[in-house]
Short mmCIF file of C-alpha atoms in Angstrom, two decimals:
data_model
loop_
_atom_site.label_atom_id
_atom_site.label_comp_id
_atom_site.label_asym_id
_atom_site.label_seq_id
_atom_site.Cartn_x
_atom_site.Cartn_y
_atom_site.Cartn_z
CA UNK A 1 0.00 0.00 0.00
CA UNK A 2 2.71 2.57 1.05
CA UNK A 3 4.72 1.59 -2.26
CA UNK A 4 1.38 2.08 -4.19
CA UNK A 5 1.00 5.47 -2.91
CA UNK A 6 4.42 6.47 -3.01
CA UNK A 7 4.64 5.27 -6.73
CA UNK A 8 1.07 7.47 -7.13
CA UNK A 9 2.70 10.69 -5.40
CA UNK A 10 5.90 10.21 -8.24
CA UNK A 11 3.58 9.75 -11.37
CA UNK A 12 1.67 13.40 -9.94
CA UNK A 13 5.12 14.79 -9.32
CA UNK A 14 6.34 13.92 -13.02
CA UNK A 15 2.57 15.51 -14.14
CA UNK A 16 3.42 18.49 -12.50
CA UNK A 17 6.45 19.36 -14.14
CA UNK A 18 5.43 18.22 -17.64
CA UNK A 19 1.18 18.93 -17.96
CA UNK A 20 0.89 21.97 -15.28
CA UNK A 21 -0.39 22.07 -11.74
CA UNK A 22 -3.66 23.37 -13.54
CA UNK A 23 -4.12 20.37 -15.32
CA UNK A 24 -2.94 17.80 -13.51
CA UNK A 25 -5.62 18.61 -10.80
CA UNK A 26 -7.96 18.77 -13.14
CA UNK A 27 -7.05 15.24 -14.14
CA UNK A 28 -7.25 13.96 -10.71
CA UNK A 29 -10.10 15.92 -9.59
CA UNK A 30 -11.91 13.91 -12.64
CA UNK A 31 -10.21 10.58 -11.47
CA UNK A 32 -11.85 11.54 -7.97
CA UNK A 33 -15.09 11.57 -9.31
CA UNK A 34 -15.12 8.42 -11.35
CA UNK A 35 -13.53 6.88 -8.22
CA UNK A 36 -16.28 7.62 -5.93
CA UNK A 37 -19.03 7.17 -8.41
CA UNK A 38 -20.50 10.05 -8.14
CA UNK A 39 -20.76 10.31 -11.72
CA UNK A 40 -24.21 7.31 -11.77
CA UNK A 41 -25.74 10.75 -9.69
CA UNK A 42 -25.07 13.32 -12.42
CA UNK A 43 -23.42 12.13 -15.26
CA UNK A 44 -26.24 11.33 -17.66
CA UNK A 45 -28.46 14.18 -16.39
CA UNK A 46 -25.54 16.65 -17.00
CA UNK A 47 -24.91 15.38 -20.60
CA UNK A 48 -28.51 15.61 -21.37
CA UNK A 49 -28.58 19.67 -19.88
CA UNK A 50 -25.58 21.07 -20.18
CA UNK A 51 -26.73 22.80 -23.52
CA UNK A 52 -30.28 23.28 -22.20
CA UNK A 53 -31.72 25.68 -19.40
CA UNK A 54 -28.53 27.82 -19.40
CA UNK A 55 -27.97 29.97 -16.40
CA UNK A 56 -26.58 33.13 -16.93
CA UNK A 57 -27.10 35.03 -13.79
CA UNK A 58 -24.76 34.04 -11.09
CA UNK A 59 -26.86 35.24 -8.50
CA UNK A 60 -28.86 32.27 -9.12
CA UNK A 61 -26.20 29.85 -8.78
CA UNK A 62 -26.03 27.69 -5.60
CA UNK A 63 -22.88 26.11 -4.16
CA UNK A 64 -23.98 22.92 -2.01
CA UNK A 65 -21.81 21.66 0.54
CA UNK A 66 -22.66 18.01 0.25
CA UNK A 67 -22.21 15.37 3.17
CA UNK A 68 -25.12 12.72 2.16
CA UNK A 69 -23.40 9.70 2.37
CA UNK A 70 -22.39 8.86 -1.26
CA UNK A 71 -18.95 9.08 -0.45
CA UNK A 72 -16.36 9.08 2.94
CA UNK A 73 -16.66 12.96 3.76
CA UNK A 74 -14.17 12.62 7.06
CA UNK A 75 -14.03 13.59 10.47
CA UNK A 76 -15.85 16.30 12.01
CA UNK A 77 -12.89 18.84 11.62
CA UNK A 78 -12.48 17.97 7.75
CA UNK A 79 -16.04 19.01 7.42
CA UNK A 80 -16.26 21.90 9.02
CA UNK A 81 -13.16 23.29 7.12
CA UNK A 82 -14.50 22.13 3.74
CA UNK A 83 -18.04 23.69 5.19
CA UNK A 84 -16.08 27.35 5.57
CA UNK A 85 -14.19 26.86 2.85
CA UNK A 86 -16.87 26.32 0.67
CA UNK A 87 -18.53 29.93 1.77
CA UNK A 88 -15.52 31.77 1.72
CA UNK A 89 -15.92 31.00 -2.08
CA UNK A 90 -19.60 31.60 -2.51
CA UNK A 91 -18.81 34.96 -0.30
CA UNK A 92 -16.37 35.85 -3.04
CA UNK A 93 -17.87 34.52 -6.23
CA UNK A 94 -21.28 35.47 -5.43
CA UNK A 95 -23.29 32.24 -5.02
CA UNK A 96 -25.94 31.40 -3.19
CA UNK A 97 -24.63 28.75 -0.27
CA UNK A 98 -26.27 25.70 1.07
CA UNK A 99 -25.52 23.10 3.37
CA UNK A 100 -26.54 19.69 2.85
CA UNK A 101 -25.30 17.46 5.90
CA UNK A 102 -27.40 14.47 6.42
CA UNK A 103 -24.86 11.75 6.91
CA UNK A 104 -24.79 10.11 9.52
CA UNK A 105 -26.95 12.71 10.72
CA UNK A 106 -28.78 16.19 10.39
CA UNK A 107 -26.10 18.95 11.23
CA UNK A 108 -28.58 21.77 12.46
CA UNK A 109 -29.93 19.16 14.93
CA UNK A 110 -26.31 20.42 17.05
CA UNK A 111 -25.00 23.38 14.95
CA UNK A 112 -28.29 25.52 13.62
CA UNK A 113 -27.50 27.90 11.25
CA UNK A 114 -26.78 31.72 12.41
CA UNK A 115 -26.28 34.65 9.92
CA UNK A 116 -25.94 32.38 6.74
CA UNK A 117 -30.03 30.02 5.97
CA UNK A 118 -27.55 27.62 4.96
CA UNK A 119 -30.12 24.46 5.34
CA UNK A 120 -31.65 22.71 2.31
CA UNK A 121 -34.34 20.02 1.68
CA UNK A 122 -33.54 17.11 -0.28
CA UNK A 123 -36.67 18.12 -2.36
CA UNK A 124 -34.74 21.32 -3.14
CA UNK A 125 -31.82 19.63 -4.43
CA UNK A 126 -31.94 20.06 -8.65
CA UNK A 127 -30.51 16.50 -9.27
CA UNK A 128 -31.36 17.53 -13.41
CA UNK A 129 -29.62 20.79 -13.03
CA UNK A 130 -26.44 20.19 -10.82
CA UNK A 131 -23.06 19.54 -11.56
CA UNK A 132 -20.31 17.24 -8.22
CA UNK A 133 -17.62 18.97 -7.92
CA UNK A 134 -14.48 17.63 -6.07
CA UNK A 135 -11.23 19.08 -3.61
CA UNK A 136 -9.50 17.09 -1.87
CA UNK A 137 -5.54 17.22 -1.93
CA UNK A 138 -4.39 20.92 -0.09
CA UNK A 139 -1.08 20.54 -2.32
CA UNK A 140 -2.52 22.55 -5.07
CA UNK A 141 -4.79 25.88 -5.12
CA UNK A 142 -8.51 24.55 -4.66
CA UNK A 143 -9.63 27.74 -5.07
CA UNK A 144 -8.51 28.03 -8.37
CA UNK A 145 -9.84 24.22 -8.91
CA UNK A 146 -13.24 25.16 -7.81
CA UNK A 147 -13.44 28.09 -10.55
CA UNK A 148 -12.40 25.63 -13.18
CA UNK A 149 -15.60 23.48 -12.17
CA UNK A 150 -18.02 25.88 -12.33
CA UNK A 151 -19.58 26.57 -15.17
CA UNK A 152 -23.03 28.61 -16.78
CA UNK A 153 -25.35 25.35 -17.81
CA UNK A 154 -26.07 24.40 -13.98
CA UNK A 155 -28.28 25.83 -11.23
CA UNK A 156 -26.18 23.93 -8.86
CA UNK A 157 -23.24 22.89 -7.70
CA UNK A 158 -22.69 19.66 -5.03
CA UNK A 159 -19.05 20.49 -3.54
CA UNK A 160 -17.81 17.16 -1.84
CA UNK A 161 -14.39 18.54 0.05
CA UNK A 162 -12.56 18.60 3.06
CA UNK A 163 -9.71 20.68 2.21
CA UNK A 164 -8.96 23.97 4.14
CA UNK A 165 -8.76 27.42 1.55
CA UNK A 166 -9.34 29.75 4.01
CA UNK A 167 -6.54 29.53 7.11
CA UNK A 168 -6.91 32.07 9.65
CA UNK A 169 -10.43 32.84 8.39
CA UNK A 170 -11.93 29.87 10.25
CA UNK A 171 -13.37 31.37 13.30
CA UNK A 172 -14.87 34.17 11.51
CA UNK A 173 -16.37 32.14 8.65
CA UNK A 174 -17.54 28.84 11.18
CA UNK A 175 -19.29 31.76 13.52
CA UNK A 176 -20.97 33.27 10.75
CA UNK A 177 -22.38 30.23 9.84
CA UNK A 178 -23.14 28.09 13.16
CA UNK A 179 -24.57 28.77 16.53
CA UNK A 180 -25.04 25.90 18.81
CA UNK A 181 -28.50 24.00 19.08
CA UNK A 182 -30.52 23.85 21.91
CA UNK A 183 -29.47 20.21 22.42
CA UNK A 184 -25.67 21.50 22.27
CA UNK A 185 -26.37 24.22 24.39
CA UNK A 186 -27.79 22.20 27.49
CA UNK A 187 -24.70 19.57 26.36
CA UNK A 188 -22.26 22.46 27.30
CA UNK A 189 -24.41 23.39 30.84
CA UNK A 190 -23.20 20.38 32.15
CA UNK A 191 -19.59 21.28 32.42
CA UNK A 192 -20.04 25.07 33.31
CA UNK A 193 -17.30 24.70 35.93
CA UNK A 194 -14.78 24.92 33.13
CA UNK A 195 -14.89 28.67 33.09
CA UNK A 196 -13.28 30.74 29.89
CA UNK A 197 -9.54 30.48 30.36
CA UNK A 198 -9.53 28.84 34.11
CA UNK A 199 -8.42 25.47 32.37
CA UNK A 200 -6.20 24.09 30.13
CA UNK A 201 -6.98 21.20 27.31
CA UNK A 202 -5.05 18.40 25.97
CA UNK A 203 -6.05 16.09 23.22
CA UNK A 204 -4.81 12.46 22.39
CA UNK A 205 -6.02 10.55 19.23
CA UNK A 206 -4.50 7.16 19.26
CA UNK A 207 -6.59 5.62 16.07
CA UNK A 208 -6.44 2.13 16.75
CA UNK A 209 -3.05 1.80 18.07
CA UNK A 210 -4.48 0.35 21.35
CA UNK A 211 -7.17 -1.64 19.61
CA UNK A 212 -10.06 0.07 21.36
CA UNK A 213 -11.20 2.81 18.74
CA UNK A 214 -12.93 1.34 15.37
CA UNK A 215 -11.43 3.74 12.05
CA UNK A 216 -11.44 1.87 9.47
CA UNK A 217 -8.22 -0.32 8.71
CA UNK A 218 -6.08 1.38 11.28
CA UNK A 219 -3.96 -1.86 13.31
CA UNK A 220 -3.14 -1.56 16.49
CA UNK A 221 -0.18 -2.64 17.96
CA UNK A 222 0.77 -6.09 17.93
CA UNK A 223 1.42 -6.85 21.63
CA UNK A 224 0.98 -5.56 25.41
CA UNK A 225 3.72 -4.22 26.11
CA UNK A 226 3.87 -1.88 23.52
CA UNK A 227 0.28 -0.63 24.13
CA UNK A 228 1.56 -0.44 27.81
CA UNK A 229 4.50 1.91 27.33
CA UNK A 230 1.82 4.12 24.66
CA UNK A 231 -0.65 4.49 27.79
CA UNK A 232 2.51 5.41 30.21
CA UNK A 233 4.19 8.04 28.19
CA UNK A 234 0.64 9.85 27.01
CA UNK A 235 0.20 9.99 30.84
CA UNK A 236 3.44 11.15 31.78
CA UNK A 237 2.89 14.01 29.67
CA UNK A 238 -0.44 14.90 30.92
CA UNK A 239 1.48 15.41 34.50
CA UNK A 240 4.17 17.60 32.70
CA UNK A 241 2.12 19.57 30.94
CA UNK A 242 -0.38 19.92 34.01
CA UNK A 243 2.74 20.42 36.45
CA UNK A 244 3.92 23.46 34.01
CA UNK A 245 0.53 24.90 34.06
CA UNK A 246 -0.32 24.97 38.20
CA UNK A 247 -2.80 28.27 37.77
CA UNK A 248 -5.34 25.48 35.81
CA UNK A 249 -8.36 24.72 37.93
CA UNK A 250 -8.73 21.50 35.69
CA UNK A 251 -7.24 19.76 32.85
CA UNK A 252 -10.10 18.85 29.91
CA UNK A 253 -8.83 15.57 28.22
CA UNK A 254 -10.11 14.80 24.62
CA UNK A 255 -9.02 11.06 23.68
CA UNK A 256 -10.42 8.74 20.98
CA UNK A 257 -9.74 5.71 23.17
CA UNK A 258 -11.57 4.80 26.25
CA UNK A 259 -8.35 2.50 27.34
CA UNK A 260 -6.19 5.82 28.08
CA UNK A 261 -9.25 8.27 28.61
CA UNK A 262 -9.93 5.94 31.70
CA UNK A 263 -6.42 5.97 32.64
CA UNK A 264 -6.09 9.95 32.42
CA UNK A 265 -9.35 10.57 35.01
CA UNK A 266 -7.13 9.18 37.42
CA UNK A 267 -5.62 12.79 37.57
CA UNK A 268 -7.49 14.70 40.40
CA UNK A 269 -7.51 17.73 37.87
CA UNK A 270 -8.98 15.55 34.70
CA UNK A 271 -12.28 16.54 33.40
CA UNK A 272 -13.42 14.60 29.83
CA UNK A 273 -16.54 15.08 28.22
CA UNK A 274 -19.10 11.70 28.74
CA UNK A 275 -20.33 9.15 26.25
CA UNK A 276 -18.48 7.26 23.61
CA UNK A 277 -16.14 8.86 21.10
CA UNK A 278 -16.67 7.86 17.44
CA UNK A 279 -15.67 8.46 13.89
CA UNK A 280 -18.17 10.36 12.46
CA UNK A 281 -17.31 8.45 8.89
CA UNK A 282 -17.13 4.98 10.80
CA UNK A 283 -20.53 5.33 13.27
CA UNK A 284 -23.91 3.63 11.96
CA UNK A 285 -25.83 5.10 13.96
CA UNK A 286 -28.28 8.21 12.69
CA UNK A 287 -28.81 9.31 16.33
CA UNK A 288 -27.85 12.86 16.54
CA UNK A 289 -26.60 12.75 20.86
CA UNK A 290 -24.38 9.62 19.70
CA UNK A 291 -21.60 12.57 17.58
CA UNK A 292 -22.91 15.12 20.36
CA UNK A 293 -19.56 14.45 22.38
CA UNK A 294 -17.25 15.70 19.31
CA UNK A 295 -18.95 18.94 19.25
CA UNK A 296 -18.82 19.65 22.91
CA UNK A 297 -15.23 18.73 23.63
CA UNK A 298 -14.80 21.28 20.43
CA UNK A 299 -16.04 24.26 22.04
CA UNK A 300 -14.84 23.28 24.99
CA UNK A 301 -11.29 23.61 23.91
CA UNK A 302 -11.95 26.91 22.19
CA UNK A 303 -12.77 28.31 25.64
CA UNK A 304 -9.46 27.24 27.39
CA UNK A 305 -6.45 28.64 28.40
CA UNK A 306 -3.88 26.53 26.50
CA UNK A 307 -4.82 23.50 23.78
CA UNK A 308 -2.00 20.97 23.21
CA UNK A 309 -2.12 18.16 21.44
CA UNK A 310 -0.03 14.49 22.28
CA UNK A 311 2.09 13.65 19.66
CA UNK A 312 4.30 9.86 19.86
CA UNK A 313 7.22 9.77 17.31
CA UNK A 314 8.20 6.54 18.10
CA UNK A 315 4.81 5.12 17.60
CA UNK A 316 3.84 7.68 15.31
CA UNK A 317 0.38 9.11 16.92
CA UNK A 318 -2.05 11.00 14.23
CA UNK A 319 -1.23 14.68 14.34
CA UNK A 320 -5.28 15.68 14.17
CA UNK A 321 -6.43 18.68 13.37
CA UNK A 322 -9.86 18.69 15.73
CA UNK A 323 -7.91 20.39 18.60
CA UNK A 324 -6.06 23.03 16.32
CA UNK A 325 -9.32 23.99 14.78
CA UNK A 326 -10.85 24.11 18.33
CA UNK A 327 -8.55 26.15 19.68
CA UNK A 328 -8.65 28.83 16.55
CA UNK A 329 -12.39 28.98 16.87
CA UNK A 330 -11.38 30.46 20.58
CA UNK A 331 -7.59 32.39 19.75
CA UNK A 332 -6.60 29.93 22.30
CA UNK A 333 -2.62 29.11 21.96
CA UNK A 334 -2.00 25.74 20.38
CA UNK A 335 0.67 23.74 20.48
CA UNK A 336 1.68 19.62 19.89
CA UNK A 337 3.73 18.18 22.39
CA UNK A 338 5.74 15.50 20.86
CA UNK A 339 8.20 12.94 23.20
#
């Protein structure tokens, strides 16, 4: 698989230098589609329109954030930043902007919409007048991608993506969009002790390394011991980082497996956020409260003091995103603590 991918990132590499960034994207952004199949959605309707029903006005043209199911969207931070993305460029461009977020569940069921009516129907979607479009790799200018998609024959656009465009803008564009739910909101009441900026927040995301957190076909590691000594250095940073940080009425820990999330309440200053964590691209379940804990441990670390994030070299722990975001959407320091 590595040598697969490797060989992959060489033949893109060689298409760079010879076709253009421009067009190789194209080219893979086409692959993309043909690869997910979203093309049995669109394909025929768009051959059998795209000289028909022309529209010219722009104003009339909707970008639609698409998370329905037809494809692996990723985790929760991957869609919001392909959610903000996505307006930044309907901001700029124009375009009406939609969100359509019904995998495994209905977004505004936590996060309700706030400035931006962002929520569509199903019956609204124009299956004979849209167009997929497809970002996904942040080594080449999506933005510049996206323009290339769009075109005059369509009403809409679907926008599958999880790529960041917009940086820095992420707070600003995620609050003009969101606002918690009332379910969220009463969520959140139950750990009002963490007051803004009187804790501090650390995050561990462990996959499967300890064979207690289902991601797809992540391993975990092939005996005790190792798992052992994974659990004993996570924790021994916890104390550092706590022992460094002695104004912190409490320590919020964010951890994908229950193994060392157990393990780190042991610390009288631990607090962690109840109920199960889950990938929100691995998780059957359509029950809104079941991805509830995700969103609260996010605005929880936006409110703290410090956010750090875990990082193992010598097992090679996933560098996520979720608390980097989190901590934007508060200006709250970030930082990765790697031993």
């Amino acid at each position: 698989m590595k040598l697969a991918k490797a060989f992959k990132e060489i033949m893109i590499s060689i298409s760079r230098h010879t076709l253009g960034e421009d067009k190789t994207y194209d080219i893979l952004i086409r692959r993309g589609i043909k690869v997910r199949h979203l093309e049995k959605y669109y394909f025929h309707k768009y051959e059998n329109t795209k000289n028909n029903n022309k529209t010219t006005a722009t104003n009339t043209q909707t970008l639609v954030f698409m998370a329905d199911g037809k494809w692996m969207h990723g985790g929760l931070t991957d869609r919001l930043r392909g959610i903000a993305s996505t307006w930044s460029f309907a901001k700029k461009h124009g375009l009406n902007f939609k969100i359509f977020h019904t995998s495994p569940f209905e977004l505004d069921a936590i996060l309700k919409p706030n400035q931006i009516q962002w929520k569509i129907q199903e019956s609204e979607l124009d299956w004979n007048n849209s167009k997929p479009v497809l970002l996904y790799r942040e080594d080449f200018d999506n933005e510049k991608a996206l323009e290339r998609q769009l075109d005059s024959c369509h009403s809409q656009f679907h926008v599958y993506s999880c790529v960041d465009s917009v940086g820095a803008q992420f707070p600003n564009l995620f609050n003009e969009l969101f606002t918690p739910s009332d379910m969220l909101q009463d969520a959140l009441a139950l750990y009002a002790k963490l007051e803004p900026k009187t804790y501090g927040a650390v995050s561990f995301r462990m996959q499967n390394l300890l064979g207690d957190f289902y991601e797809g076909n992540f391993d975990q590691l092939d005996c005790e011991y190792k798992k052992q000594e994974l659990v004993a250095s996570a924790m021994k940073t916890l104390d550092n980082i706590a022992s460094r940080h002695p104004q912190w009425n409490y320590v919020l820990v964010t951890a994908d497996s229950p193994a060392l999330l157990e393990e780190a309440t042991k610390h009288d200053k631990v607090v962690s956020v109840s109920g199960k964590s889950v990938h929100i691209d691995f998780c059957k379940s359509k029950t809104e409260q079941d991805y509830l804990k995700a969103f609260v441990e996010f605005m929880l670390i936006s409110k703290a003091q410090k956010a750090y994030l875990y990082h193992n070299k010598k097992y090679n722990t996933y560098l996520s995103n979720f608390p980097k975001y989190a901590a934007s959407l508060g200006a709250v320091p970030f930082e990765v603590e790697s031993n």
